[in-house]
PDB file of C-alpha atoms in Angstrom:
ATOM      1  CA  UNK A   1      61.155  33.091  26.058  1.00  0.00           C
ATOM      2  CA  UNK A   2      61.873  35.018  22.695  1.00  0.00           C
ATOM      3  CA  UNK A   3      59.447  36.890  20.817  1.00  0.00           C
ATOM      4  CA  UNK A   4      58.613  34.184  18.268  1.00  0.00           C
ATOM      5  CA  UNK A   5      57.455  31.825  21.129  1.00  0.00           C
ATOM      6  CA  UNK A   6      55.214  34.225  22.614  1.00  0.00           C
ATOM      7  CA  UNK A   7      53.617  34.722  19.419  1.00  0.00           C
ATOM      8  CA  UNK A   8      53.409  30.886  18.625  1.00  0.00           C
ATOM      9  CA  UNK A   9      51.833  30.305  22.201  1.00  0.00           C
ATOM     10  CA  UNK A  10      49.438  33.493  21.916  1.00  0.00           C
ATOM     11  CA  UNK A  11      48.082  32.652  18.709  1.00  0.00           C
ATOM     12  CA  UNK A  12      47.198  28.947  19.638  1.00  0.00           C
ATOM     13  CA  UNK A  13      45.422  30.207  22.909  1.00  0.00           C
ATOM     14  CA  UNK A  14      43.231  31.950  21.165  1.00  0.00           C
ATOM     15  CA  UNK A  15      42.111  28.972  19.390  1.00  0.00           C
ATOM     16  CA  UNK A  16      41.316  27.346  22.169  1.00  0.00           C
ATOM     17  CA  UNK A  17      39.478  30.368  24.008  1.00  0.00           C
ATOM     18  CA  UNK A  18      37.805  32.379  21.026  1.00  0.00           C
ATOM     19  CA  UNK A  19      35.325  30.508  19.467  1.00  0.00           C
ATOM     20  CA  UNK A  20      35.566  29.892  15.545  1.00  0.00           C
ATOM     21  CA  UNK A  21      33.130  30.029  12.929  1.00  0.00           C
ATOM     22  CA  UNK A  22      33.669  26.828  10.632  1.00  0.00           C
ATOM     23  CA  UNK A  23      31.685  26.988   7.366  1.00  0.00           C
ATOM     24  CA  UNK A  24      30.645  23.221   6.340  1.00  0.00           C
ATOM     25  CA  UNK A  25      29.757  23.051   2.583  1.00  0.00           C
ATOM     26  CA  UNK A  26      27.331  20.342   2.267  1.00  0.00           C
ATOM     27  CA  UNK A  27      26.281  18.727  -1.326  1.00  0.00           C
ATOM     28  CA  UNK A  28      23.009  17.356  -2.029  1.00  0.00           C
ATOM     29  CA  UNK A  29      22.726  14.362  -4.043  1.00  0.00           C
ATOM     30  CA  UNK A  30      19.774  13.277  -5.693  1.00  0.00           C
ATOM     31  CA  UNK A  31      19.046  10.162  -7.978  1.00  0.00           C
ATOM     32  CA  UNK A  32      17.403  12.537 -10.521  1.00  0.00           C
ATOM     33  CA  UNK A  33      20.093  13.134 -13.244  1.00  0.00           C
ATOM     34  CA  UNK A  34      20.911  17.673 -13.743  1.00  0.00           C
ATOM     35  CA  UNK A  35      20.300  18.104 -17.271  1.00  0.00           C
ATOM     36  CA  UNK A  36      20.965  21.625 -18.557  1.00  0.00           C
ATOM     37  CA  UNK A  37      17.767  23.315 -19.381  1.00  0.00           C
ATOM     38  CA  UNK A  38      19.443  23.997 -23.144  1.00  0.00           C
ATOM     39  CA  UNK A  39      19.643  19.561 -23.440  1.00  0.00           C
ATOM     40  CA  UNK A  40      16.313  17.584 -24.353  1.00  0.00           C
ATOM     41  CA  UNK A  41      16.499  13.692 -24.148  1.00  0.00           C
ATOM     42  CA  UNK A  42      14.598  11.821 -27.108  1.00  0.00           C
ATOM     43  CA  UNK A  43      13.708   8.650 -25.194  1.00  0.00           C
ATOM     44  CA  UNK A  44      15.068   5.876 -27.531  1.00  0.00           C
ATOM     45  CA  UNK A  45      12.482   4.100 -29.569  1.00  0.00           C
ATOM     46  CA  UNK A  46      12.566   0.443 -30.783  1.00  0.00           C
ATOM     47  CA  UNK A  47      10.792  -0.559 -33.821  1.00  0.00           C
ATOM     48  CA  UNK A  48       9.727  -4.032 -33.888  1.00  0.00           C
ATOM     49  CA  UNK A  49      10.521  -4.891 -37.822  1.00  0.00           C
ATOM     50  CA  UNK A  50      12.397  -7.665 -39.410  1.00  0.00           C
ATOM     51  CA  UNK A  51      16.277  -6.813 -40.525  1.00  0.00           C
ATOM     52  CA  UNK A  52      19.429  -9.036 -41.611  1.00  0.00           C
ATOM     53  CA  UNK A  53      21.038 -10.864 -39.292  1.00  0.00           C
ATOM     54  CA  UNK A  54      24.998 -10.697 -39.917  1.00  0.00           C
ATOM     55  CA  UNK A  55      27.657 -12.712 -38.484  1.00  0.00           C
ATOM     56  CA  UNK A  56      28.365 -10.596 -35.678  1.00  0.00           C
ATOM     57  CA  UNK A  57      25.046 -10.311 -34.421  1.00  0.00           C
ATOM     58  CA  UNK A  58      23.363 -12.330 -31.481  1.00  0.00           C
ATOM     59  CA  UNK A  59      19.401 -12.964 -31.385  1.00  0.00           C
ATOM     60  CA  UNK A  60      17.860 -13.245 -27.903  1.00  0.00           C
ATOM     61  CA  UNK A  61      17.147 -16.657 -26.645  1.00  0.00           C
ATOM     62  CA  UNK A  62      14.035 -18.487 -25.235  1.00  0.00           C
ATOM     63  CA  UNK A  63      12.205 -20.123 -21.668  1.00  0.00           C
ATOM     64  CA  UNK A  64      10.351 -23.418 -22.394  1.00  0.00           C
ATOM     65  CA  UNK A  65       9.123 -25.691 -20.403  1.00  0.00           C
ATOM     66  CA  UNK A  66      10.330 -29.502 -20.728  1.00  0.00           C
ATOM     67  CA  UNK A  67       7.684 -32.035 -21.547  1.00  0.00           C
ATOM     68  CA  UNK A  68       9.176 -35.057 -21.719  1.00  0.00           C
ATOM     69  CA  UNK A  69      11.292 -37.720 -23.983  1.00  0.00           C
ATOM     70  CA  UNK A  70       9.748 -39.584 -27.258  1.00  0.00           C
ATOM     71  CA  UNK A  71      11.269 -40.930 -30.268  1.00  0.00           C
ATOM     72  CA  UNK A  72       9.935 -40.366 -33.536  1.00  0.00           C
ATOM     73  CA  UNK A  73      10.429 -42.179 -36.896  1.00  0.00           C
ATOM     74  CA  UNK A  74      12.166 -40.332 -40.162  1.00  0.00           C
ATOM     75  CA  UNK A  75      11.304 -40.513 -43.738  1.00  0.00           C
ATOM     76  CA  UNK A  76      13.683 -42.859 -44.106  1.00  0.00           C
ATOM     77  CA  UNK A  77      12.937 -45.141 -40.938  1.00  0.00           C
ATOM     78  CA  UNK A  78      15.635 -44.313 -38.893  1.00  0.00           C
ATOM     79  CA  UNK A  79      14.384 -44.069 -35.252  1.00  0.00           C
ATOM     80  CA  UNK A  80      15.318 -40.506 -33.801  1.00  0.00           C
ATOM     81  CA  UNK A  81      15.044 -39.918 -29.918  1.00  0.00           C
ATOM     82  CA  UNK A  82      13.289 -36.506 -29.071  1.00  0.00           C
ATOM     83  CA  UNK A  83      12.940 -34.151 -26.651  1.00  0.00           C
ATOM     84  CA  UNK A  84       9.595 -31.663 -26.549  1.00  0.00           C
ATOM     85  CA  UNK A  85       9.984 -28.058 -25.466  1.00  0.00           C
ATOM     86  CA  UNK A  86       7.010 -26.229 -25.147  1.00  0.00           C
ATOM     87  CA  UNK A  87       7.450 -22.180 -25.525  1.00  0.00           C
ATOM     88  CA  UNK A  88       4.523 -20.900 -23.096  1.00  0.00           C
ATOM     89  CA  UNK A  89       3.833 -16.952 -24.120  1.00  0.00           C
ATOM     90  CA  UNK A  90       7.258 -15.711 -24.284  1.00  0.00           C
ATOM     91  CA  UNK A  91       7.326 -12.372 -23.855  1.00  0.00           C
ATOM     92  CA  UNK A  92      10.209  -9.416 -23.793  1.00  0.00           C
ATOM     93  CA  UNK A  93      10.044  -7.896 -20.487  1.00  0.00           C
ATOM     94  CA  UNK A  94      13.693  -9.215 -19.739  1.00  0.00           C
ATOM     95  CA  UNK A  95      12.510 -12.661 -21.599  1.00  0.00           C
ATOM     96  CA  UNK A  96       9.257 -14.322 -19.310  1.00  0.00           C
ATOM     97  CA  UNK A  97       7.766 -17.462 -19.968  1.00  0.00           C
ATOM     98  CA  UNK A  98       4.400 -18.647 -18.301  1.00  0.00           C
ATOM     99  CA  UNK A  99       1.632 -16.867 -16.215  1.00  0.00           C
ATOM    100  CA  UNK A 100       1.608 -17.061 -12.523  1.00  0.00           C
ATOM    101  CA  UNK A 101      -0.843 -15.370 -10.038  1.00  0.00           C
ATOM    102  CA  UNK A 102       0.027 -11.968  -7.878  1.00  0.00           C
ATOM    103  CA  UNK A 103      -0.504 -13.771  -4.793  1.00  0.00           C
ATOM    104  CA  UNK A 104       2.491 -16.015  -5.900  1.00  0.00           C
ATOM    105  CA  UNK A 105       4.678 -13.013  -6.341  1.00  0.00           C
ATOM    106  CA  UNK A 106       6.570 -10.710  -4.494  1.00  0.00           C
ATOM    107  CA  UNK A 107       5.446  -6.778  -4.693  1.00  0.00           C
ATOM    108  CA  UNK A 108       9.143  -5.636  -6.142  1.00  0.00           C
ATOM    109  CA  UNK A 109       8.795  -8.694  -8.986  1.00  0.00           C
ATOM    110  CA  UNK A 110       4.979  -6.943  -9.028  1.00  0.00           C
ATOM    111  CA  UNK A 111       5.831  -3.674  -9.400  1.00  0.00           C
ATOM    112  CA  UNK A 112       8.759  -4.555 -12.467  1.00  0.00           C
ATOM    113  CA  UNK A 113       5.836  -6.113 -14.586  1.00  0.00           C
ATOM    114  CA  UNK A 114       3.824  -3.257 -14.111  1.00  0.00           C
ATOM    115  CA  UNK A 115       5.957  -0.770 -14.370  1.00  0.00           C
ATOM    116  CA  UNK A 116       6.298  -2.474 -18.045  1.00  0.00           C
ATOM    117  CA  UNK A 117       2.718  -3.094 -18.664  1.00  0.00           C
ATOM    118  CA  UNK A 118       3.367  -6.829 -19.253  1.00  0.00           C
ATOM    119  CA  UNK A 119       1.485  -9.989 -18.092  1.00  0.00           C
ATOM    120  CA  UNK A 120       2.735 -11.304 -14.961  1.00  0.00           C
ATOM    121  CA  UNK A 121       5.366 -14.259 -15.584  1.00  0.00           C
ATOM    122  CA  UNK A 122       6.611 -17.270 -13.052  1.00  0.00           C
ATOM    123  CA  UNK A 123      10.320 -17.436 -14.856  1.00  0.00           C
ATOM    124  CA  UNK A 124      12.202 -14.749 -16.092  1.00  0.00           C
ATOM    125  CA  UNK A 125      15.731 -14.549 -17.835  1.00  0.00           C
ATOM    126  CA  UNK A 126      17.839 -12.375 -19.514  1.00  0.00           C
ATOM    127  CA  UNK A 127      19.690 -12.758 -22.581  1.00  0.00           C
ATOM    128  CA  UNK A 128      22.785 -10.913 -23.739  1.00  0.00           C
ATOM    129  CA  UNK A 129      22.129  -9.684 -27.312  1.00  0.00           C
ATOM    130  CA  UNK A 130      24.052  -7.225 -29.823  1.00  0.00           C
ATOM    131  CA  UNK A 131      22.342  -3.543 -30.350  1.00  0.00           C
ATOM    132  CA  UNK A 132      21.018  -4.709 -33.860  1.00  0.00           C
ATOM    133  CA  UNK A 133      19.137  -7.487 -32.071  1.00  0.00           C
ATOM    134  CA  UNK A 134      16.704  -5.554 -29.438  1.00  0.00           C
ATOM    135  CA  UNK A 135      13.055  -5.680 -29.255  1.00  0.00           C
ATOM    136  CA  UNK A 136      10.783  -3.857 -27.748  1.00  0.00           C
ATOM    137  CA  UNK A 137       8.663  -4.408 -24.398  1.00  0.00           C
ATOM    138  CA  UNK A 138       5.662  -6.578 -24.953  1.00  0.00           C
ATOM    139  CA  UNK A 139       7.337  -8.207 -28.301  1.00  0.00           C
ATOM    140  CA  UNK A 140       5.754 -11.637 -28.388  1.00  0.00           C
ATOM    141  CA  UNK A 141       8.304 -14.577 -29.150  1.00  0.00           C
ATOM    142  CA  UNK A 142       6.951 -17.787 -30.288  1.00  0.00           C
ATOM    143  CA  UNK A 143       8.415 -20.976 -31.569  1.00  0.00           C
ATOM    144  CA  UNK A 144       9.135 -19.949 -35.144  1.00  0.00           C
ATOM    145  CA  UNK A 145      11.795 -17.604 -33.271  1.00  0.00           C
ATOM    146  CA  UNK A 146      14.019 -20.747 -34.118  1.00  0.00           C
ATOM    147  CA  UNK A 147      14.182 -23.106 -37.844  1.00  0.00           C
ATOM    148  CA  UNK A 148      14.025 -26.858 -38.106  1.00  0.00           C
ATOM    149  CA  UNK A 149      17.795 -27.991 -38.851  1.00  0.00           C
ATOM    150  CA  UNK A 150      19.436 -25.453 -36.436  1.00  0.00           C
ATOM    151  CA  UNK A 151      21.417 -25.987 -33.846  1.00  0.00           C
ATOM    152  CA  UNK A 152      20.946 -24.800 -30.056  1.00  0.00           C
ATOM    153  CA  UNK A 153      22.345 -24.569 -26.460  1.00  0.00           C
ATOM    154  CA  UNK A 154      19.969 -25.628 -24.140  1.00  0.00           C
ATOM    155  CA  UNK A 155      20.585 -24.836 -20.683  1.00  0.00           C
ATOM    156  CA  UNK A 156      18.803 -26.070 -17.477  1.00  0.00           C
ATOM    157  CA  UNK A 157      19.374 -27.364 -13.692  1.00  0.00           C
ATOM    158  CA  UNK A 158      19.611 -31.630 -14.137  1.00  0.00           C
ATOM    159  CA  UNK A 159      17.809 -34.144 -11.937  1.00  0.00           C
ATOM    160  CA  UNK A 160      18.848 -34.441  -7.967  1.00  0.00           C
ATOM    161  CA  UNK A 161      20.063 -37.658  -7.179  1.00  0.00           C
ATOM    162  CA  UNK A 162      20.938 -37.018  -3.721  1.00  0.00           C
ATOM    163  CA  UNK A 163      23.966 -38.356  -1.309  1.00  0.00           C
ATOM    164  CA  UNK A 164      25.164 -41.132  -4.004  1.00  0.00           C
ATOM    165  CA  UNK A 165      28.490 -42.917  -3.365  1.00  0.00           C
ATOM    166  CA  UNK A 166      31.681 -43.295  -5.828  1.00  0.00           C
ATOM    167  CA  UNK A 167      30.430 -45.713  -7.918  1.00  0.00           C
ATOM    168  CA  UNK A 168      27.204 -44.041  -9.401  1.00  0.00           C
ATOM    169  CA  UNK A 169      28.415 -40.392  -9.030  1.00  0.00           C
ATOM    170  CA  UNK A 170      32.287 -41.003 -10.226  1.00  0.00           C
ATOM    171  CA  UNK A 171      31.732 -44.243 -12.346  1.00  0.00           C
ATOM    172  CA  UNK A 172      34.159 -46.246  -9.550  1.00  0.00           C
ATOM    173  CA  UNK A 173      34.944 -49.490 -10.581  1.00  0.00           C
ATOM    174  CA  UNK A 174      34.350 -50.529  -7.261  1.00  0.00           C
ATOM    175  CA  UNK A 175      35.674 -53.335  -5.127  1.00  0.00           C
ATOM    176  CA  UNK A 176      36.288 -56.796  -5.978  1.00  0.00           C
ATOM    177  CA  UNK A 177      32.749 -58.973  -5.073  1.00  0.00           C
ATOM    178  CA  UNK A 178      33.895 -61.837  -3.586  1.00  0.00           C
ATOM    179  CA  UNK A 179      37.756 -63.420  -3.019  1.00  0.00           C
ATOM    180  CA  UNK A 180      38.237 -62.014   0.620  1.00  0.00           C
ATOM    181  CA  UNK A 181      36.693 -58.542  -0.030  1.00  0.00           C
ATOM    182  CA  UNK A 182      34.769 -57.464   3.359  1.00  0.00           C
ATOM    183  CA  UNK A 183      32.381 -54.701   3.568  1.00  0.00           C
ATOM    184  CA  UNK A 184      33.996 -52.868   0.537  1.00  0.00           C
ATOM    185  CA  UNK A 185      32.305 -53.816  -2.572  1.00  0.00           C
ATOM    186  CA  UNK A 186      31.305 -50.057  -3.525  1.00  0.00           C
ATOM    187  CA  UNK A 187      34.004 -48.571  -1.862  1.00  0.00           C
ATOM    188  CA  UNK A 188      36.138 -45.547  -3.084  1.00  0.00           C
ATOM    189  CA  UNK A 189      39.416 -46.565  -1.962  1.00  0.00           C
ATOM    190  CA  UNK A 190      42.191 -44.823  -0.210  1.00  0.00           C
ATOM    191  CA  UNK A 191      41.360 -41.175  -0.641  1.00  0.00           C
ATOM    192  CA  UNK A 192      45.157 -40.473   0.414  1.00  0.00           C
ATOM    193  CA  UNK A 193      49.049 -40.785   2.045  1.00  0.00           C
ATOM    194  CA  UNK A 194      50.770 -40.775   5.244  1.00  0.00           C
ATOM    195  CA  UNK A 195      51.981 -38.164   7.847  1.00  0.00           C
ATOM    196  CA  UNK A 196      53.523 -36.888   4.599  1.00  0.00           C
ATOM    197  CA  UNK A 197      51.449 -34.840   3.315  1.00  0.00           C
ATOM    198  CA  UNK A 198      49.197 -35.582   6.147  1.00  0.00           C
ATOM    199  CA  UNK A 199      45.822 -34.465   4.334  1.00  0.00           C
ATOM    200  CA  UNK A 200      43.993 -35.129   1.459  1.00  0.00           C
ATOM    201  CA  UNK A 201      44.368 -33.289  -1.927  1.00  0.00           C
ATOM    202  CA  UNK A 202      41.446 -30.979  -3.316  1.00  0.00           C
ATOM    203  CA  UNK A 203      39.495 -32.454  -6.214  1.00  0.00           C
ATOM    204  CA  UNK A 204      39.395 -35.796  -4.742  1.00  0.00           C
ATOM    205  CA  UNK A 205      36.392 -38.102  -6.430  1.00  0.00           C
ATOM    206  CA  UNK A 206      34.306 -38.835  -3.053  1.00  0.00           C
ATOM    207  CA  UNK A 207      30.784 -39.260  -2.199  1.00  0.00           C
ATOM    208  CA  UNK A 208      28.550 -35.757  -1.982  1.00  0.00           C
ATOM    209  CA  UNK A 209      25.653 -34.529  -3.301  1.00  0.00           C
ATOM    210  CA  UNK A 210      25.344 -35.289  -7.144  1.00  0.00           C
ATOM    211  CA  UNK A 211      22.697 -33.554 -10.007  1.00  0.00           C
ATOM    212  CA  UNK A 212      20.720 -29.886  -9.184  1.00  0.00           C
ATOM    213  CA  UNK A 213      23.556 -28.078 -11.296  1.00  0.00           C
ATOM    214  CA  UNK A 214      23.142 -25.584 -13.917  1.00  0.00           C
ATOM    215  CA  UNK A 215      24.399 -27.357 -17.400  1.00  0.00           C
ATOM    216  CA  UNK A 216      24.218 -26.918 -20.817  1.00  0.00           C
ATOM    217  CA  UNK A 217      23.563 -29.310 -23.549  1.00  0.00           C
ATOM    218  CA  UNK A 218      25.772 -27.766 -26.563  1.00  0.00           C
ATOM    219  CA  UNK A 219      24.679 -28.042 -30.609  1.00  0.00           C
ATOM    220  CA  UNK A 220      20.879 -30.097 -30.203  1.00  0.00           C
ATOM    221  CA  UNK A 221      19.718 -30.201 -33.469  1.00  0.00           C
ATOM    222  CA  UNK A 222      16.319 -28.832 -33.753  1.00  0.00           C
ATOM    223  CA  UNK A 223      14.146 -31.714 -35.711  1.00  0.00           C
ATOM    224  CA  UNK A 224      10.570 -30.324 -36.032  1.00  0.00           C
ATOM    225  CA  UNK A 225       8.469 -27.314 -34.504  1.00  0.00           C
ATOM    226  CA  UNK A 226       5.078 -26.870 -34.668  1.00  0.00           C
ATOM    227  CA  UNK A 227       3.609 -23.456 -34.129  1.00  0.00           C
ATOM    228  CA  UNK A 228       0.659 -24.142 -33.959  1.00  0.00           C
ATOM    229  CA  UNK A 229       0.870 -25.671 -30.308  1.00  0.00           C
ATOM    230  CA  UNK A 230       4.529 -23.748 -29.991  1.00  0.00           C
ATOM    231  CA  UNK A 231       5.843 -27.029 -29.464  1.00  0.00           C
ATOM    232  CA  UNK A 232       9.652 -27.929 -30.516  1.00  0.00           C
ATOM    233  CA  UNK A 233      11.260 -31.412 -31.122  1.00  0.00           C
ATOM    234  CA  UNK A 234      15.107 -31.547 -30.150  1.00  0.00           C
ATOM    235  CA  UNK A 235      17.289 -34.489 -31.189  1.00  0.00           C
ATOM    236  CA  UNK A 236      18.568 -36.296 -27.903  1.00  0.00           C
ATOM    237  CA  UNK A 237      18.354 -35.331 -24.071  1.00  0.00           C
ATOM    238  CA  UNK A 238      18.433 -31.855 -22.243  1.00  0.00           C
ATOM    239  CA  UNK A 239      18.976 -31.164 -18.851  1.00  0.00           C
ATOM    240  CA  UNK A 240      16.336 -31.227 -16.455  1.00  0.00           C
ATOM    241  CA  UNK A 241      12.889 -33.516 -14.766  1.00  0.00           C
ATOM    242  CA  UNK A 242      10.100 -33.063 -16.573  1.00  0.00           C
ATOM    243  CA  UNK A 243       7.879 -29.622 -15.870  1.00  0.00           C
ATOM    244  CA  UNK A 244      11.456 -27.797 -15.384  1.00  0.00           C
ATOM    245  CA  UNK A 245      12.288 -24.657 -17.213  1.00  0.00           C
ATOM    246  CA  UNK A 246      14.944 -24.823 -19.865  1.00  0.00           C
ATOM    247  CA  UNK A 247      16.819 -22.054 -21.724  1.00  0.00           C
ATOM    248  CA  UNK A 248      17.450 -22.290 -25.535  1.00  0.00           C
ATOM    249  CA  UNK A 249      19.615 -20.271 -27.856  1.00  0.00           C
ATOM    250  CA  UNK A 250      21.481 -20.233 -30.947  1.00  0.00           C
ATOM    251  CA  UNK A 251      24.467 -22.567 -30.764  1.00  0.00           C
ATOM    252  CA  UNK A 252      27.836 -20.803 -29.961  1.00  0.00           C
ATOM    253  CA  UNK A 253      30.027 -20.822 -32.881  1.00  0.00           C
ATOM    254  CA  UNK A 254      27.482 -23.210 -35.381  1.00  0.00           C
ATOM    255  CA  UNK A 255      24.737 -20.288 -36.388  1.00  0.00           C
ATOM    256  CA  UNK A 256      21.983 -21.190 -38.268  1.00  0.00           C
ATOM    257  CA  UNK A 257      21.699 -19.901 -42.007  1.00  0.00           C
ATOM    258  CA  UNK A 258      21.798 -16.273 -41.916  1.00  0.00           C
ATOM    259  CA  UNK A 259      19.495 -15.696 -44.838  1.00  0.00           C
ATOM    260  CA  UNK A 260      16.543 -18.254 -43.446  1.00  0.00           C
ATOM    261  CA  UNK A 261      16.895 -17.188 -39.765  1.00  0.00           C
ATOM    262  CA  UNK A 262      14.196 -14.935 -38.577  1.00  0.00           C
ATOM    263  CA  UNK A 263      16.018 -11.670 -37.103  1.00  0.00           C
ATOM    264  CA  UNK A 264      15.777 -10.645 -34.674  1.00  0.00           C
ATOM    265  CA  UNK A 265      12.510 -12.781 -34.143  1.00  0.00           C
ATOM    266  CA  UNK A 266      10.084 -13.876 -36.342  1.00  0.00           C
ATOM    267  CA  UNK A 267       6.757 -11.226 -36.410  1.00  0.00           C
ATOM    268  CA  UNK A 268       3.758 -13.280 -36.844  1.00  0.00           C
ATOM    269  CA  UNK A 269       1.348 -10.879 -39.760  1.00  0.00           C
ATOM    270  CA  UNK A 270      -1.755  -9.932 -38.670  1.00  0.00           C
ATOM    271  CA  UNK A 271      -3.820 -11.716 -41.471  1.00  0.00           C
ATOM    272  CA  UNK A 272      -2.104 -15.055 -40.439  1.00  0.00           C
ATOM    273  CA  UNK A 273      -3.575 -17.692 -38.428  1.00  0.00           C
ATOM    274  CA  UNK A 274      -1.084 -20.074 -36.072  1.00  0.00           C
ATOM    275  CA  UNK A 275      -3.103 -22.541 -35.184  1.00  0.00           C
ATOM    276  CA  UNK A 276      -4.150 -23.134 -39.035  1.00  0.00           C
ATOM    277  CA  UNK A 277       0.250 -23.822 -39.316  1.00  0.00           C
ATOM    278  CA  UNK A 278       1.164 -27.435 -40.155  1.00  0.00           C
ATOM    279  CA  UNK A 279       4.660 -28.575 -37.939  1.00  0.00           C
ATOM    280  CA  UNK A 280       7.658 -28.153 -39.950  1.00  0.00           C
ATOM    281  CA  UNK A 281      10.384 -30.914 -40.115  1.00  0.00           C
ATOM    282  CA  UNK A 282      14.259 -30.397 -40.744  1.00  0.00           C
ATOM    283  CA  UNK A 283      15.666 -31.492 -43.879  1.00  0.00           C
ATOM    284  CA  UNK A 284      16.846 -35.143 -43.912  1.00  0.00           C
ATOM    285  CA  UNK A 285      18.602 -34.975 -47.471  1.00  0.00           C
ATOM    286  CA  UNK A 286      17.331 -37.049 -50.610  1.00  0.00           C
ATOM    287  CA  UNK A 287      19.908 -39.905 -50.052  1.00  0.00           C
ATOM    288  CA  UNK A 288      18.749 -43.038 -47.720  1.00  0.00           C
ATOM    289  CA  UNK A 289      21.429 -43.607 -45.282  1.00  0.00           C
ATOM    290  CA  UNK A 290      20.580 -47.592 -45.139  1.00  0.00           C
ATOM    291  CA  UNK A 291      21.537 -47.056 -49.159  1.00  0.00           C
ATOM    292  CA  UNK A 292      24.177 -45.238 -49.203  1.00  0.00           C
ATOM    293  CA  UNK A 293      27.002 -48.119 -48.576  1.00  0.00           C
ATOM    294  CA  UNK A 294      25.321 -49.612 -51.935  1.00  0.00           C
TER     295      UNK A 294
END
């Protein structure tokens, strides 16, 4: 064995029979942020005061609750069917709507409205919204957040309607009802081929489960509010049974007048009284549509 060897075989013995000393460097990590002691953080403060609104910016939506369908008369006597929304104490915490008992929450939803000094709330939601367009925590919201003649997106989870078959959930036309047709009047047909492919395609209209889906009813034209009662009239239908919480924002893409809108919210003065408000209805023009052929 040469020299080398020796010295190759020595030198790993002695790794193995002499203990070593290995030196572990171990970090700490902590969730507390190291700030140099020469750096002092202002903590950012939001002042709750009325700005312009420009066409980049994006105002924080609402929670209301869904009261139910109507139909109102214009000033011209065209019928108009309605939705109410009722705004119940929004307030910014992310956005709650409507008081709810501790018992009926859990401590970690507990400790968030504490930790923010806000009223306990039984919906919550958050709302994306440009830096020109924050509040502050606490900021009351009411109905005159929005203007009668707007446009919103109202968004909510529609009525469950169960198993339902082809016909009501797809609009099938159904089989034929008499003429040799047996036992397949509200049938859905073949739902595919033979050993080639061998299995049926995705996407195929069948029966399942229909309604309890998140959707959004685009561009509702806000008729008449009344802030008095916080109380808003929509033209047409919105998702949801009645009692169900709906969310409502500007309209993507058709923003209300940007020198009338309240930004980012409307701040009710101290010397003014709601409930002493009168409801305010959208502008329905000074020509009658029944006239306007003539």
């Amino acid at each position: 064995m040469s020299i080398a060897s020796k010295g190759v075989l020595f030198s790993r013995l002695r790794t193995l029979i002499i203990p070593q000393t290995i030196t572990t460097q171990f970090r700490m990590f902590s969730s507390e942020i190291l700030i140099p002691e020469t750096q002092v953080i202002n903590p950012r403060i939001i002042e709750p005061k009325p700005s312009i609104m420009t066409k980049q910016s994006q105002r924080t939506g609402l929670i209301a609750i869904k009261c139910g369908m109507s139909a109102v008369w214009d000033k011209w006597g065209a019928r108009v069917p309605v939705s109410v929304l009722w705004f119940d104490d929004n307030i910014v915490s992310q956005v709650g709507c409507s008081h709810k008992k501790p018992k009926h929450l859990t401590k970690p939803e507990l400790g968030h409205f504490r930790a923010q000094g806000v009223p306990l709330k039984r919906k919550l939601r958050e709302f994306p919204v440009t830096e020109d367009a924050l509040l502050p925590v606490g900021t009351t919201i009411n109905v005159r957040h929005f203007l009668p003649g707007q446009f919103v997106d109202v968004t909510g989870i529609t009525k469950g309607k169960g198993f339902q078959g082809v016909m009501k959930r797809h609009n099938f036309k159904g089989g034929p009802a008499s003429h040799g047709s047996s036992k397949f009047h509200r049938g859905g047909g073949s739902t595919g081929q033979r050993d080639d492919p061998g299995k049926v395609f995705k996407g195929r209209k069948m029966p399942g489960r229909m309604g309890g889906q998140q959707r959004t009813v685009k561009k509702v034209w806000v008729y008449k509010i009344d802030p008095s009662r916080n109380l808003m009239w929509v033209k047409g239908q919105v998702p949801g049974a009645v009692g169900n919480f709906v969310f409502v924002k500007d309209a993507y893409g058709l923003k209300p007048d940007l020198t009338k809108v309240p930004f980012p919210t409307h701040f009710t003065p101290e010397d003014e009284d709601d409930e002493a408000l009168l409801p305010m209805i959208a502008d329905q023009g000074e020509i009658d549509p029944f006239m306007a052929a003539d």
